[in-house]
Amino acid sequence: MKKTIVSLGIAAFIMACGGSSESASTTSGSSANAQAVAAADKPDGEKIYKQYCVTCHGLYGDMGASGAFNLQESKLKLEERVAVITNGRNAMTAFEALLDADEIKAVAKYTMKLKP
Ligand code: HEC
């Protein structure tokens, strides 16, 4: 009996994980289950920023190394930032090969929060 409960639990866990990465972006958290899973493996924009972006943009977005744009003053919308990060622009390198779409979106969102 105990065994049945355990395997049921495992099955529920596997079901909760499967498909969540695909549906998470389209169903904006209608199911509590999907939300919990999405939160668990959602890319951390701040972490990605500190890993890939500080060398040019600095910790607060205003360093401007290699002519990097001051992200505190950027007026770009989220989709436009995603495009710049994905494809690069002039001296900025493209991150398409380094980050997946979810990570690019997460780091783009993080740059919107960089304020003095
Ligand atoms: C090699 C240095 C370098 C790195 C690394 C870099 N950037 Fe940039 N970034 C630039 C430069 C230079 C520009 C300005 C491009 C231009 O003049 O067209 C820029 C522009 C931008 C813009 C557009 C701002 C605007 O308002 O036009 C965004 C958004 C941005 N970077 C985000 C990021 C993020 C997020 C990362 C990390 C994933 C990153 N950058 C990493 C150099 C860099």
Coordinates of C-alpha atoms and ligand atoms in Angstrom, one line a residue:
M1 CA 0.0 0.0 0.0
K2 CA 2.7 2.4 1.0
K3 CA 4.5 1.5 -2.2
T4 CA 1.5 2.6 -4.3
I5 CA 1.5 6.0 -2.7
V6 CA 5.1 6.5 -3.3
S7 CA 4.9 5.5 -7.0
L8 CA 1.9 7.7 -7.4
G9 CA 3.9 10.6 -6.0
I10 CA 6.7 10.0 -8.4
A11 CA 4.3 9.7 -11.3
A12 CA 2.8 13.1 -10.4
F13 CA 6.2 14.6 -10.1
I14 CA 7.3 13.4 -13.5
M15 CA 4.0 14.6 -15.0
A16 CA 4.5 18.0 -13.4
C17 CA 8.0 18.3 -14.9
G18 CA 7.1 17.0 -18.4
G19 CA 5.8 19.7 -20.7
S20 CA 6.1 22.5 -18.3
S21 CA 9.0 24.1 -20.1
E22 CA 6.9 24.3 -23.3
S23 CA 3.6 25.5 -21.7
A24 CA 5.1 27.8 -19.1
S25 CA 5.4 30.7 -21.5
T26 CA 1.9 30.3 -23.0
T27 CA -0.2 29.5 -20.0
S28 CA 0.7 32.4 -17.7
G29 CA 0.5 30.4 -14.5
S30 CA -3.1 29.1 -14.6
S31 CA -2.1 25.9 -12.9
A32 CA -0.4 26.1 -9.6
N33 CA 1.6 23.0 -10.4
A34 CA 3.1 24.5 -13.6
Q35 CA 3.9 27.7 -11.8
A36 CA 5.9 25.9 -9.0
V37 CA 7.9 24.0 -11.6
A38 CA 8.5 27.1 -13.7
A39 CA 9.8 28.9 -10.7
A40 CA 12.1 26.1 -9.9
D41 CA 13.9 26.0 -13.2
K42 CA 13.3 29.6 -14.4
P43 CA 16.6 31.1 -15.6
D44 CA 18.0 33.7 -13.2
G45 CA 18.4 36.9 -15.2
E46 CA 20.6 38.5 -12.6
K47 CA 22.9 35.6 -12.5
I48 CA 23.2 35.5 -16.3
Y49 CA 23.7 39.3 -16.4
K50 CA 26.6 39.0 -13.9
Q51 CA 28.1 36.2 -15.8
Y52 CA 27.9 37.6 -19.4
C53 CA 27.1 41.3 -19.4
V54 CA 29.1 43.0 -16.6
T55 CA 32.3 42.9 -18.6
C56 CA 30.9 45.6 -20.9
H57 CA 27.9 47.0 -19.2
G58 CA 29.1 46.9 -15.6
L59 CA 27.2 45.7 -12.5
Y60 CA 24.7 48.6 -12.7
G61 CA 24.5 48.8 -16.5
D62 CA 26.3 52.1 -16.8
M63 CA 29.9 51.2 -17.1
G64 CA 30.1 51.6 -20.9
A65 CA 33.2 49.5 -21.7
S66 CA 33.9 49.1 -25.4
G67 CA 31.2 51.7 -26.1
A68 CA 28.5 49.6 -24.4
F69 CA 25.2 51.4 -24.1
N70 CA 24.1 52.7 -20.7
L71 CA 21.4 50.2 -19.8
Q72 CA 20.0 52.5 -17.1
E73 CA 19.1 54.9 -19.9
S74 CA 17.9 52.5 -22.4
K75 CA 14.4 53.1 -23.7
L76 CA 14.1 49.9 -25.6
K77 CA 11.1 47.6 -25.0
L78 CA 11.6 44.1 -23.8
E79 CA 11.2 42.6 -27.3
E80 CA 13.8 45.0 -28.6
R81 CA 16.3 44.1 -25.9
V82 CA 15.7 40.5 -26.6
A83 CA 16.5 41.2 -30.3
V84 CA 19.8 43.1 -29.4
I85 CA 20.9 40.4 -27.0
T86 CA 20.0 37.6 -29.4
N87 CA 21.5 39.0 -32.6
G88 CA 24.1 41.5 -31.2
R89 CA 24.5 45.0 -32.5
N90 CA 27.7 46.7 -33.6
A91 CA 30.3 46.1 -30.9
M92 CA 27.9 44.0 -28.8
T93 CA 28.3 40.3 -29.4
A94 CA 25.3 38.1 -30.2
F95 CA 24.3 35.7 -27.4
E96 CA 22.2 33.4 -29.5
A97 CA 24.8 30.6 -29.3
L98 CA 25.5 31.1 -25.6
L99 CA 22.0 31.5 -24.1
D100 CA 18.6 29.9 -24.9
A101 CA 15.5 32.0 -25.6
D102 CA 14.3 31.7 -22.0
E103 CA 17.6 32.9 -20.6
I104 CA 17.8 35.8 -23.0
K105 CA 14.3 36.9 -22.0
A106 CA 15.2 36.6 -18.3
V107 CA 18.4 38.7 -18.7
A108 CA 16.5 41.2 -20.9
K109 CA 13.9 41.6 -18.1
Y110 CA 16.7 42.1 -15.6
T111 CA 18.2 44.9 -17.7
M112 CA 14.8 46.7 -17.4
K113 CA 15.3 46.8 -13.6
L114 CA 18.7 48.5 -13.8
K115 CA 18.0 51.9 -12.4
P116 CA 20.4 54.3 -10.6
Ligands
HEC1 C1 31.5 43.0 -25.7 C2 30.8 43.9 -24.8 C3 29.4 43.7 -24.5 C4 28.8 42.6 -23.8 C5 29.5 41.4 -23.3 C6 27.4 42.9 -23.7 N1 27.1 44.0 -24.4 FE1 25.2 44.9 -24.5 N2 26.0 46.3 -25.7 C7 27.3 46.5 -26.0 C8 27.5 47.6 -26.9 C9 28.8 48.1 -27.5 C10 26.2 48.1 -27.1 C11 25.8 49.3 -28.0 C12 25.6 48.7 -29.4 C13 25.5 49.8 -30.5 O1 26.1 50.8 -30.4 O2 24.7 49.6 -31.4 C14 25.3 47.3 -26.3 C15 23.9 47.5 -26.3 C16 23.0 46.7 -25.5 C17 21.6 46.9 -25.5 C18 20.8 48.0 -26.2 C19 20.6 49.2 -25.4 C20 19.8 50.3 -26.2 O3 19.0 51.0 -25.5 O4 20.1 50.4 -27.4 C21 21.1 46.0 -24.6 C22 19.7 45.8 -24.2 C23 22.2 45.2 -24.1 N3 23.4 45.7 -24.7 C24 22.2 44.2 -23.2 C25 23.2 43.3 -22.9 C26 23.0 42.1 -22.2 C27 21.8 41.7 -21.5 C28 24.3 41.5 -22.2 C29 24.6 40.2 -21.5 C30 23.8 39.0 -22.0 C31 25.2 42.3 -22.9 N4 24.5 43.4 -23.4 C32 26.5 42.0 -23.1 C33 28.4 45.7 -25.5 C34 28.3 44.6 -24.9

